[in-house]
Amino acid sequence: MRKLRTVRGVNDLLPYELHKHNIVVNAGLEISEKYNYSQIEIPIFEFSEVFTKPLGKSSDIVTKENYIFKDRSEDELMLRPEGTSGVVRAFLNAGLIQDLPQRFSYNGPMFRYERPQKGRLRQFKQLGVECLGLSSPMADIEVMSLGHDFLDKLNILDKITLKINSLGDFDSRKNYRDSLVNYLRDYQSKLSKDSLRRLSINPLRILDSKNEEDQKIIQNAPSIFEYLNIDSKTRIEDVCKGLDHLNIKYQIDKNLVRGLDYYCHTAFEFTTNELGTQGTVLAGGRYDGLSKMLGGPDVPGVGWAAGIERLALMVQSEFVNAIDVVLVGQCENFNYLLLPIMKKLIQEGIKSEIIYTGNFSKKFKRANKIKASYAIILGKEEIDKKVFKFKDLTSGFEELLNLNQIIKKLKN
RNA sequence: GCGGGUGUAGCUCAGUUGGUUAGAGCGCGGGUUUGUGGUACCUGAGGUCGCCGGUUCGAAGCCGGUCACUCGCCCCA
């Protein structure tokens, strides 16, 4: 038979892998809930505008990485490449603007048509939080603290660095952008091909170029901090102050830029160097203009998204699928007698499996393989005496007991 | 979209300058064991050598193409 395969960059998740994903998701949802972020679920695809308007025409996510298609009614739809736009759209649709602030958490698959790499897939999962309706820098600090606690819960904080920057408000950013472009124009001949392209599309991106020549040029480039107006400047100072109060370590990275148009002011990334080039594990920032871009009223917002696959790669945890007890009968007919026994055990919260086939030898081999702790054995002798043989598979000790006695022992 | 590396059994990998029937370990099945597992021994199954084409008397190994994986770039979580 010819092997069927999955679509490139779209992977199966087998139990031992899903196990780590679940650790990540559960930790994220739990800590979010404690911070009073309520779980929300939004569609996996939307009208394309939901994403194209906020993300910006210059972003690759919109121009070349999208999964766009038309449905039977000729509506142009898009598989979601990220979560924030959809959450804000849902928030606006539900009229929750009447009841601010709103705090949401979400998790689920996102889709980007990219070249797959380690920690980067075409269908990948994100877990994120959004805090809507608070313009105070306190909200920025809050979501970063939440992200920090999340990574702490996963026991990977020692491998993580938090980098923050301010992109300023719209005016500051515009002024800075102009002066940066002005500066870079003088070096046009020396800039890398990629950066040259970015010069007209998204000049801020040149700041985090990995090209060595570019790096040299950038070193003497004007800094965003020189162009922050008072409001923007105090904001980033307040954010730093808050992090200090929480004893959260961070680095100011003036070259940290966000790729998506809707970001402003605070931008941050939790990164690791354990995952090769895909080091960003949780990232976000403030997006005060997003709601307006979607056609809604001005609503300030701040949030982040974390890559579940990337975090799962860092989590240390082995998948052990052990079982409390197996039930083995002497012959196939006894399986019927074992069914209600298994049901009872399961009702008592005891993980059980009847081993249906094979002779005793085979059944015990399987019991061993699936890491069973105990076996309940039912043969002719036991039926005559109206008991079960209960075996401790670690010690090999066997005794004749009735079901209630067995349950008592198993629950100890 | 661009560049590098890789592709042999379920998994990890050998396979000499191209040579006849492609191997190992682990795992899997059967047995030694007709009421008892782990250990040990015996034994068996499992391969279009990613795919297509070319060179050759002969290709797992060489050449071209293609697909997939992987690392980096772009981009991003």
Tab-separated table of C-alpha atoms (C1' of nucleotides) in Angstrom:
chain	number	residue	atom	x	y	z
A	1	MET	CA	0.000	0.000	0.000
A	2	ARG	CA	1.245	3.404	-0.888
A	3	LYS	CA	1.764	5.499	2.169
A	4	LEU	CA	-0.493	8.438	2.751
A	5	ARG	CA	1.151	11.380	4.323
A	6	THR	CA	0.136	14.575	6.025
A	7	VAL	CA	0.363	17.957	4.367
A	8	ARG	CA	3.788	19.528	4.675
A	9	GLY	CA	4.233	21.321	7.966
A	10	VAL	CA	1.065	19.753	9.341
A	11	ASN	CA	1.860	16.998	11.784
A	12	ASP	CA	0.131	14.296	13.754
A	13	LEU	CA	0.451	14.454	17.496
A	14	LEU	CA	0.931	11.031	19.010
A	15	PRO	CA	0.096	10.459	22.675
A	16	TYR	CA	3.649	10.863	23.938
A	17	GLU	CA	3.946	14.214	22.136
A	18	LEU	CA	0.482	15.440	23.006
A	19	HIS	CA	1.357	14.768	26.625
A	20	LYS	CA	3.860	17.640	26.598
A	21	HIS	CA	1.504	19.919	24.710
A	22	ASN	CA	-1.109	19.300	27.359
A	23	ILE	CA	1.339	20.177	30.107
A	24	VAL	CA	1.982	23.488	28.372
A	25	VAL	CA	-1.665	24.265	27.686
A	26	ASN	CA	-2.849	23.291	31.141
A	27	ALA	CA	-0.159	25.377	32.815
A	28	GLY	CA	-1.032	28.357	30.632
A	29	LEU	CA	-4.760	28.152	31.181
A	30	GLU	CA	-4.379	27.588	34.910
A	31	ILE	CA	-2.160	30.567	35.533
A	32	SER	CA	-4.302	32.726	33.240
A	33	GLU	CA	-7.374	31.781	35.194
A	34	LYS	CA	-5.659	32.816	38.418
A	35	TYR	CA	-4.929	36.193	36.863
A	36	ASN	CA	-8.658	36.415	36.103
A	37	TYR	CA	-8.334	35.827	32.365
A	38	SER	CA	-11.358	33.914	31.077
A	39	GLN	CA	-11.039	31.344	28.373
A	40	ILE	CA	-12.509	32.239	25.011
A	41	GLU	CA	-12.794	30.241	21.801
A	42	ILE	CA	-13.037	31.867	18.421
A	43	PRO	CA	-13.340	30.454	14.896
A	44	ILE	CA	-10.426	28.883	13.114
A	45	PHE	CA	-11.260	30.853	9.968
A	46	GLU	CA	-12.779	34.274	9.421
A	47	PHE	CA	-13.414	36.749	6.645
A	48	SER	CA	-9.979	37.690	5.363
A	49	GLU	CA	-10.382	41.325	6.392
A	50	VAL	CA	-10.335	40.373	10.055
A	51	PHE	CA	-6.663	39.625	9.569
A	52	THR	CA	-5.617	41.733	6.602
A	53	LYS	CA	-6.761	45.020	8.092
A	54	PRO	CA	-4.960	44.823	11.434
A	55	LEU	CA	-1.869	42.907	10.393
A	56	GLY	CA	-0.876	45.380	7.722
A	57	LYS	CA	-0.314	44.933	4.042
A	58	SER	CA	3.436	44.849	4.458
A	59	SER	CA	3.498	41.850	6.741
A	60	ASP	CA	4.507	38.552	5.225
A	61	ILE	CA	1.742	36.879	7.149
A	62	VAL	CA	-0.730	38.620	4.898
A	63	THR	CA	1.222	38.764	1.666
A	64	LYS	CA	2.736	35.315	1.322
A	65	GLU	CA	2.026	33.148	4.316
A	66	ASN	CA	-1.714	33.061	4.304
A	67	TYR	CA	-4.201	30.298	3.687
A	68	ILE	CA	-6.880	32.183	1.802
A	69	PHE	CA	-9.764	30.484	0.045
A	70	LYS	CA	-13.227	31.195	-1.227
A	71	ASP	CA	-16.175	29.195	-0.024
A	72	ARG	CA	-19.236	28.279	-2.085
A	73	SER	CA	-20.807	31.662	-1.585
A	74	GLU	CA	-17.658	33.352	-2.891
A	75	ASP	CA	-16.779	34.847	0.469
A	76	GLU	CA	-13.067	35.324	0.888
A	77	LEU	CA	-11.985	33.490	3.995
A	78	MET	CA	-8.692	32.966	5.749
A	79	LEU	CA	-7.401	30.392	8.180
A	80	ARG	CA	-6.335	32.352	11.189
A	81	PRO	CA	-2.610	33.135	11.282
A	82	GLU	CA	-2.797	34.492	14.833
A	83	GLY	CA	-5.291	34.929	17.619
A	84	THR	CA	-5.408	38.564	18.647
A	85	SER	CA	-7.419	39.938	15.719
A	86	GLY	CA	-10.115	37.328	16.154
A	87	VAL	CA	-10.376	37.855	19.879
A	88	VAL	CA	-10.766	41.597	19.465
A	89	ARG	CA	-13.331	41.045	16.713
A	90	ALA	CA	-15.304	38.719	18.980
A	91	PHE	CA	-15.061	41.219	21.795
A	92	LEU	CA	-16.444	43.979	19.559
A	93	ASN	CA	-19.230	41.790	18.155
A	94	ALA	CA	-20.379	40.838	21.634
A	95	GLY	CA	-20.629	44.449	22.703
A	96	LEU	CA	-18.312	43.864	25.616
A	97	ILE	CA	-16.987	47.360	25.207
A	98	GLN	CA	-19.742	48.248	27.665
A	99	ASP	CA	-17.963	46.260	30.327
A	100	LEU	CA	-14.279	47.094	30.520
A	101	PRO	CA	-11.733	45.816	31.167
A	102	GLN	CA	-12.022	42.378	29.615
A	103	ARG	CA	-9.398	39.714	30.071
A	104	PHE	CA	-9.263	36.677	27.781
A	105	SER	CA	-7.134	33.598	27.281
A	106	TYR	CA	-7.295	31.370	24.246
A	107	ASN	CA	-5.445	28.485	22.701
A	108	GLY	CA	-5.642	26.541	19.487
A	109	PRO	CA	-4.203	26.013	16.025
A	110	MET	CA	-2.971	28.797	13.767
A	111	PHE	CA	-1.960	28.526	10.112
A	112	ARG	CA	0.889	30.104	8.221
A	113	TYR	CA	2.249	28.967	4.906
A	114	GLU	CA	5.926	29.028	5.850
A	115	ARG	CA	8.881	26.798	5.268
A	116	PRO	CA	8.779	24.323	8.142
A	117	GLN	CA	11.655	24.263	10.583
A	118	LYS	CA	12.233	23.062	14.103
A	119	GLY	CA	9.569	24.719	16.210
A	120	ARG	CA	7.888	26.142	13.150
A	121	LEU	CA	4.996	24.452	11.411
A	122	ARG	CA	2.277	25.416	8.995
A	123	GLN	CA	-0.348	24.307	11.436
A	124	PHE	CA	0.901	25.222	14.877
A	125	LYS	CA	-0.687	26.031	18.182
A	126	GLN	CA	-0.605	29.177	20.217
A	127	LEU	CA	-1.772	30.003	23.680
A	128	GLY	CA	-2.361	33.666	24.288
A	129	VAL	CA	-3.899	36.267	26.563
A	130	GLU	CA	-5.436	39.624	25.769
A	131	CYS	CA	-6.263	42.430	28.170
A	132	LEU	CA	-8.678	44.897	26.608
A	133	GLY	CA	-9.765	48.293	27.811
A	134	LEU	CA	-6.831	49.286	30.004
A	135	SER	CA	-4.429	51.893	28.688
A	136	SER	CA	-2.468	51.945	31.930
A	137	PRO	CA	1.066	50.550	31.785
A	138	MET	CA	-0.060	48.414	34.705
A	139	ALA	CA	-1.786	46.190	32.153
A	140	ASP	CA	1.485	45.773	30.252
A	141	ILE	CA	3.203	44.755	33.458
A	142	GLU	CA	0.350	42.420	34.342
A	143	VAL	CA	0.468	40.443	31.101
A	144	MET	CA	4.248	40.168	31.257
A	145	SER	CA	4.005	38.951	34.817
A	146	LEU	CA	1.461	36.402	33.666
A	147	GLY	CA	3.763	35.215	30.891
A	148	HIS	CA	6.638	35.066	33.321
A	149	ASP	CA	4.668	32.944	35.785
A	150	PHE	CA	3.556	30.691	32.946
A	151	LEU	CA	7.141	29.922	31.949
A	152	ASP	CA	8.033	29.513	35.596
A	153	LYS	CA	5.286	26.920	35.957
A	154	LEU	CA	6.879	25.017	33.112
A	155	ASN	CA	10.217	25.097	34.932
A	156	ILE	CA	12.074	26.624	32.013
A	157	LEU	CA	12.624	30.143	33.280
A	158	ASP	CA	16.347	29.553	33.707
A	159	LYS	CA	16.661	29.121	29.948
A	160	ILE	CA	14.676	32.224	29.086
A	161	THR	CA	15.531	35.876	28.587
A	162	LEU	CA	12.926	38.636	28.583
A	163	LYS	CA	13.632	41.443	26.148
A	164	ILE	CA	11.535	44.576	26.042
A	165	ASN	CA	11.388	47.695	23.958
A	166	SER	CA	9.075	50.586	23.262
A	167	LEU	CA	7.808	51.255	19.792
A	168	GLY	CA	6.313	54.513	20.979
A	169	ASP	CA	2.937	55.871	20.024
A	170	PHE	CA	1.976	56.548	16.442
A	171	ASP	CA	3.603	59.996	16.257
A	172	SER	CA	6.832	58.946	17.924
A	173	ARG	CA	7.116	55.972	15.679
A	174	LYS	CA	6.470	57.976	12.552
A	175	ASN	CA	9.138	60.523	13.449
A	176	TYR	CA	11.586	57.807	14.286
A	177	ARG	CA	10.849	55.893	11.133
A	178	ASP	CA	11.533	58.968	9.011
A	179	SER	CA	14.827	59.661	10.680
A	180	LEU	CA	15.868	56.006	10.475
A	181	VAL	CA	15.104	55.853	6.783
A	182	ASN	CA	17.026	59.075	6.351
A	183	TYR	CA	20.035	57.577	8.101
A	184	LEU	CA	19.897	54.287	6.236
A	185	ARG	CA	19.603	55.929	2.842
A	186	ASP	CA	23.265	56.906	3.120
A	187	TYR	CA	24.187	53.229	3.404
A	188	GLN	CA	21.936	51.884	0.682
A	189	SER	CA	24.819	50.425	-1.273
A	190	LYS	CA	26.047	48.464	1.733
A	191	LEU	CA	22.751	47.135	3.018
A	192	SER	CA	21.835	43.518	2.396
A	193	LYS	CA	19.339	42.707	-0.294
A	194	ASP	CA	16.674	41.843	2.256
A	195	SER	CA	17.175	45.034	4.183
A	196	LEU	CA	17.072	47.107	1.043
A	197	ARG	CA	13.670	45.671	0.364
A	198	ARG	CA	12.608	46.394	3.940
A	199	LEU	CA	13.753	49.988	3.645
A	200	SER	CA	10.614	50.876	1.768
A	201	ILE	CA	8.226	48.315	3.234
A	202	ASN	CA	9.068	48.098	6.931
A	203	PRO	CA	12.307	49.915	7.799
A	204	LEU	CA	12.091	49.129	11.518
A	205	ARG	CA	12.654	45.495	10.660
A	206	ILE	CA	16.154	46.304	9.479
A	207	LEU	CA	17.021	46.830	13.137
A	208	ASP	CA	16.848	43.116	13.908
A	209	SER	CA	18.577	41.985	10.733
A	210	LYS	CA	20.955	39.077	11.253
A	211	ASN	CA	23.245	40.212	8.489
A	212	GLU	CA	26.659	41.290	9.838
A	213	GLU	CA	27.093	44.249	7.525
A	214	ASP	CA	23.619	45.451	8.436
A	215	GLN	CA	24.450	45.099	12.114
A	216	LYS	CA	27.448	47.401	11.759
A	217	ILE	CA	25.373	50.039	10.068
A	218	ILE	CA	22.637	49.749	12.666
A	219	GLN	CA	25.032	50.277	15.555
A	220	ASN	CA	25.233	53.968	14.825
A	221	ALA	CA	21.646	54.366	13.736
A	222	PRO	CA	19.399	56.709	15.683
A	223	SER	CA	17.670	55.071	18.656
A	224	ILE	CA	13.938	54.927	19.117
A	225	PHE	CA	14.362	56.316	22.610
A	226	GLU	CA	15.499	59.658	21.228
A	227	TYR	CA	12.197	59.962	19.443
A	228	LEU	CA	9.772	58.910	22.158
A	229	ASN	CA	7.540	61.739	23.269
A	230	ILE	CA	6.996	62.352	26.956
A	231	ASP	CA	3.978	60.106	27.163
A	232	SER	CA	5.726	57.201	25.457
A	233	LYS	CA	8.846	57.675	27.508
A	234	THR	CA	7.105	57.695	30.879
A	235	ARG	CA	5.153	54.637	29.842
A	236	ILE	CA	8.196	52.480	29.167
A	237	GLU	CA	9.778	53.751	32.384
A	238	ASP	CA	6.650	52.805	34.303
A	239	VAL	CA	6.694	49.361	32.755
A	240	CYS	CA	10.312	48.846	33.812
A	241	LYS	CA	9.485	50.075	37.288
A	242	GLY	CA	6.700	47.530	37.560
A	243	LEU	CA	8.931	44.693	36.436
A	244	ASP	CA	11.504	45.763	38.999
A	245	HIS	CA	8.863	45.618	41.705
A	246	LEU	CA	8.085	42.066	40.644
A	247	ASN	CA	11.762	41.123	40.512
A	248	ILE	CA	11.358	40.111	36.887
A	249	LYS	CA	14.660	40.350	35.059
A	250	TYR	CA	14.650	41.888	31.610
A	251	GLN	CA	16.875	43.443	29.009
A	252	ILE	CA	16.077	46.571	27.079
A	253	ASP	CA	16.584	45.714	23.422
A	254	LYS	CA	16.326	48.805	21.291
A	255	ASN	CA	16.374	46.689	18.160
A	256	LEU	CA	13.407	44.583	19.191
A	257	VAL	CA	10.728	45.171	16.594
A	258	ARG	CA	7.357	43.624	16.031
A	259	GLY	CA	6.392	42.482	12.602
A	260	LEU	CA	2.736	43.247	12.849
A	261	ASP	CA	1.355	46.717	12.206
A	262	TYR	CA	-0.966	46.871	15.157
A	263	TYR	CA	1.716	47.007	17.822
A	264	CYS	CA	2.657	50.211	19.627
A	265	HIS	CA	4.435	51.173	22.839
A	266	THR	CA	5.512	48.119	24.793
A	267	ALA	CA	6.907	45.203	22.808
A	268	PHE	CA	8.428	42.185	24.494
A	269	GLU	CA	9.766	38.730	23.770
A	270	PHE	CA	10.657	35.817	25.983
A	271	THR	CA	13.414	34.025	24.094
A	272	THR	CA	15.659	31.029	24.492
A	273	ASN	CA	18.733	29.856	22.648
A	274	GLU	CA	17.789	26.221	23.099
A	275	LEU	CA	15.694	26.049	19.959
A	276	GLY	CA	18.167	27.186	17.367
A	277	THR	CA	17.026	30.086	15.283
A	278	GLN	CA	13.401	29.848	16.378
A	279	GLY	CA	14.128	31.247	19.810
A	280	THR	CA	11.054	33.308	20.504
A	281	VAL	CA	8.824	31.336	22.761
A	282	LEU	CA	6.336	33.916	23.983
A	283	ALA	CA	5.931	37.398	22.604
A	284	GLY	CA	3.529	40.267	22.499
A	285	GLY	CA	2.934	43.884	23.205
A	286	ARG	CA	0.470	46.702	23.222
A	287	TYR	CA	-1.935	47.180	20.328
A	288	ASP	CA	-4.032	50.252	21.029
A	289	GLY	CA	-4.924	50.806	17.372
A	290	LEU	CA	-6.186	47.346	16.570
A	291	SER	CA	-9.821	47.825	17.469
A	292	LYS	CA	-10.058	50.864	15.219
A	293	MET	CA	-8.420	49.014	12.357
A	294	LEU	CA	-11.234	46.500	12.617
A	295	GLY	CA	-13.775	49.308	12.340
A	296	GLY	CA	-14.555	49.490	16.031
A	297	PRO	CA	-14.085	52.277	18.537
A	298	ASP	CA	-10.724	52.998	20.133
A	299	VAL	CA	-10.019	50.308	22.683
A	300	PRO	CA	-6.565	49.918	24.167
A	301	GLY	CA	-5.214	46.411	24.441
A	302	VAL	CA	-2.151	44.453	25.400
A	303	GLY	CA	-1.388	40.752	25.220
A	304	TRP	CA	0.900	38.002	24.104
A	305	ALA	CA	0.951	34.658	22.369
A	306	ALA	CA	3.136	31.673	23.121
A	307	GLY	CA	4.161	28.908	20.734
A	308	ILE	CA	2.929	25.657	22.209
A	309	GLU	CA	5.178	23.441	20.081
A	310	ARG	CA	8.218	25.512	20.984
A	311	LEU	CA	7.442	25.341	24.677
A	312	ALA	CA	6.679	21.630	24.439
A	313	LEU	CA	10.163	21.114	22.995
A	314	MET	CA	11.590	22.631	26.160
A	315	VAL	CA	9.426	20.845	28.710
A	316	GLN	CA	11.069	17.947	30.472
A	317	SER	CA	8.515	15.265	31.086
A	318	GLU	CA	8.312	11.659	30.093
A	319	PHE	CA	5.050	10.156	28.958
A	320	VAL	CA	4.338	7.136	31.133
A	321	ASN	CA	1.139	5.344	30.362
A	322	ALA	CA	0.862	2.980	33.300
A	323	ILE	CA	-2.296	1.210	34.367
A	324	ASP	CA	-3.556	0.328	37.828
A	325	VAL	CA	-5.000	-3.082	37.215
A	326	VAL	CA	-5.561	-5.619	34.472
A	327	LEU	CA	-8.260	-8.266	34.502
A	328	VAL	CA	-7.437	-11.666	33.090
A	329	GLY	CA	-9.776	-14.587	32.668
A	330	GLN	CA	-8.887	-18.202	32.163
A	331	CYS	CA	-10.933	-18.528	29.016
A	332	GLU	CA	-12.734	-16.214	26.633
A	333	ASN	CA	-16.170	-16.769	28.207
A	334	PHE	CA	-14.958	-15.338	31.483
A	335	ASN	CA	-14.490	-11.968	29.784
A	336	TYR	CA	-18.240	-11.499	30.187
A	337	LEU	CA	-17.912	-11.959	33.920
A	338	LEU	CA	-15.058	-9.479	33.985
A	339	LEU	CA	-16.963	-6.713	32.195
A	340	PRO	CA	-19.059	-5.634	35.219
A	341	ILE	CA	-15.975	-5.937	37.412
A	342	MET	CA	-14.077	-3.537	35.181
A	343	LYS	CA	-17.042	-1.165	35.140
A	344	LYS	CA	-17.126	-1.152	38.915
A	345	LEU	CA	-13.380	-0.512	39.153
A	346	ILE	CA	-13.613	2.365	36.718
A	347	GLN	CA	-16.487	3.858	38.695
A	348	GLU	CA	-14.179	3.754	41.686
A	349	GLY	CA	-11.623	5.720	39.685
A	350	ILE	CA	-9.293	2.806	39.077
A	351	LYS	CA	-7.704	2.634	35.635
A	352	SER	CA	-8.437	-0.835	34.279
A	353	GLU	CA	-8.171	-2.985	31.213
A	354	ILE	CA	-9.463	-6.471	30.486
A	355	ILE	CA	-6.899	-8.443	28.547
A	356	TYR	CA	-9.213	-10.313	26.227
A	357	THR	CA	-7.050	-12.642	24.223
A	358	GLY	CA	-4.338	-15.236	24.649
A	359	ASN	CA	-3.516	-17.786	27.296
A	360	PHE	CA	-2.417	-16.770	30.759
A	361	SER	CA	1.178	-16.497	29.675
A	362	LYS	CA	0.360	-14.077	26.891
A	363	LYS	CA	-1.972	-12.098	29.062
A	364	PHE	CA	0.656	-11.598	31.701
A	365	LYS	CA	3.164	-10.609	29.091
A	366	ARG	CA	0.808	-7.906	27.959
A	367	ALA	CA	0.129	-6.881	31.572
A	368	ASN	CA	3.829	-6.377	31.931
A	369	LYS	CA	4.115	-4.440	28.721
A	370	ILE	CA	1.401	-1.958	29.599
A	371	LYS	CA	2.964	-1.437	33.034
A	372	ALA	CA	0.120	-2.787	35.106
A	373	SER	CA	0.583	-2.677	38.864
A	374	TYR	CA	-1.909	-5.389	39.745
A	375	ALA	CA	-3.803	-8.213	38.112
A	376	ILE	CA	-7.217	-9.615	38.948
A	377	ILE	CA	-7.337	-13.243	37.883
A	378	LEU	CA	-10.516	-15.179	37.302
A	379	GLY	CA	-10.356	-18.920	36.676
A	380	LYS	CA	-12.481	-21.958	37.421
A	381	GLU	CA	-11.137	-22.287	40.967
A	382	GLU	CA	-11.939	-18.657	41.749
A	383	ILE	CA	-15.438	-18.975	40.354
A	384	ASP	CA	-16.074	-22.048	42.513
A	385	LYS	CA	-14.869	-20.195	45.611
A	386	LYS	CA	-16.605	-16.950	44.566
A	387	VAL	CA	-13.421	-14.926	44.891
A	388	PHE	CA	-10.725	-13.408	42.676
A	389	LYS	CA	-7.050	-13.969	42.748
A	390	PHE	CA	-5.390	-10.610	43.287
A	391	LYS	CA	-1.775	-10.365	42.259
A	392	ASP	CA	0.772	-7.692	42.995
A	393	LEU	CA	2.777	-7.639	39.776
A	394	THR	CA	5.747	-5.940	41.380
A	395	SER	CA	6.284	-8.430	44.186
A	396	GLY	CA	4.487	-11.389	42.654
A	397	PHE	CA	2.444	-11.861	45.830
A	398	GLU	CA	-0.998	-13.424	45.293
A	399	GLU	CA	-4.045	-13.729	47.539
A	400	LEU	CA	-7.720	-14.675	47.221
A	401	LEU	CA	-10.053	-11.711	47.830
A	402	ASN	CA	-13.539	-10.519	47.008
A	403	LEU	CA	-14.125	-7.417	44.914
A	404	ASN	CA	-14.694	-5.056	47.825
A	405	GLN	CA	-11.439	-6.117	49.443
A	406	ILE	CA	-9.644	-5.595	46.156
A	407	ILE	CA	-11.068	-2.115	45.676
A	408	LYS	CA	-10.060	-1.240	49.206
A	409	LYS	CA	-6.499	-2.348	48.516
A	410	LEU	CA	-6.309	-0.531	45.185
A	411	LYS	CA	-7.548	2.701	46.708
A	412	ASN	CA	-4.856	2.686	49.347
B	1	G	C1'	10.415	32.085	-1.947
B	2	C	C1'	16.324	31.300	-1.442
B	3	G	C1'	20.821	28.333	0.202
B	4	G	C1'	23.326	23.843	2.787
B	5	G	C1'	22.747	18.678	4.713
B	6	U	C1'	20.042	14.038	4.781
B	7	G	C1'	16.673	9.943	2.879
B	8	U	C1'	18.306	1.724	3.666
B	9	A	C1'	13.076	-2.812	8.266
B	10	G	C1'	8.308	0.003	13.150
B	11	C	C1'	12.914	2.791	15.615
B	12	U	C1'	18.441	3.778	15.719
B	13	C	C1'	21.875	2.837	12.159
B	14	A	C1'	25.934	-0.491	9.161
B	15	G	C1'	26.522	-1.563	3.970
B	16	U	C1'	34.315	-1.297	1.268
B	17	U	C1'	36.760	1.352	-5.361
B	18	G	C1'	29.378	-0.079	-8.474
B	19	G	C1'	29.174	-7.058	-8.321
B	20	U	C1'	25.133	-12.015	-7.565
B	21	U	C1'	20.462	-13.828	-1.918
B	22	A	C1'	20.831	-5.885	1.410
B	23	G	C1'	22.578	-6.617	7.287
B	24	A	C1'	22.878	-5.497	12.920
B	25	G	C1'	20.807	-3.824	17.567
B	26	C	C1'	16.220	-2.581	19.696
B	27	G	C1'	11.117	-3.490	18.953
B	28	C	C1'	7.294	-7.054	17.029
B	29	G	C1'	5.226	-12.475	16.343
B	30	G	C1'	5.797	-17.785	17.751
B	31	G	C1'	8.133	-21.303	21.135
B	32	U	C1'	10.849	-23.419	25.646
B	33	U	C1'	5.966	-22.693	29.693
B	34	U	C1'	-2.051	-26.610	28.704
B	35	G	C1'	-3.209	-21.399	35.599
B	36	U	C1'	1.268	-16.597	35.662
B	37	G	C1'	4.654	-11.697	33.330
B	38	G	C1'	9.655	-9.340	33.843
B	39	U	C1'	15.278	-12.580	32.856
B	40	A	C1'	17.418	-16.167	29.594
B	41	C	C1'	17.646	-19.243	25.281
B	42	C	C1'	15.527	-20.916	20.464
B	43	U	C1'	12.856	-19.226	16.260
B	44	G	C1'	9.963	-16.290	12.726
B	45	A	C1'	7.951	-12.152	10.138
B	46	G	C1'	9.092	-7.516	8.332
B	47	G	C1'	12.626	-3.765	2.671
B	48	U	C1'	9.924	-1.034	-4.482
B	49	C	C1'	17.294	1.067	-0.336
B	50	G	C1'	11.914	8.081	-0.684
B	51	C	C1'	10.029	8.413	-5.955
B	52	C	C1'	10.989	8.950	-11.463
B	53	G	C1'	14.460	8.841	-15.210
B	54	G	C1'	19.688	8.279	-16.988
B	55	U	C1'	24.805	5.972	-17.220
B	56	U	C1'	26.427	0.656	-16.945
B	57	C	C1'	26.878	-6.225	-18.604
B	58	G	C1'	25.425	-4.912	-13.514
B	59	A	C1'	23.117	0.751	-9.202
B	60	A	C1'	21.405	1.115	-2.160
B	61	G	C1'	26.325	3.543	-3.672
B	62	C	C1'	27.404	7.427	-9.826
B	63	C	C1'	24.448	11.525	-12.721
B	64	G	C1'	19.781	14.470	-13.453
B	65	G	C1'	15.007	15.593	-11.781
B	66	U	C1'	11.334	15.318	-8.003
B	67	C	C1'	9.221	14.710	-3.086
B	68	A	C1'	9.968	14.646	2.078
B	69	C	C1'	12.750	15.663	6.427
B	70	U	C1'	16.448	18.832	8.578
B	71	C	C1'	19.629	23.315	9.393
B	72	G	C1'	20.119	28.441	8.048
B	73	C	C1'	17.892	33.053	5.367
B	74	C	C1'	13.226	35.658	4.823
B	75	C	C1'	9.405	35.888	8.398
B	76	C	C1'	7.504	34.722	13.073
B	77	A	C1'	5.067	32.063	18.400
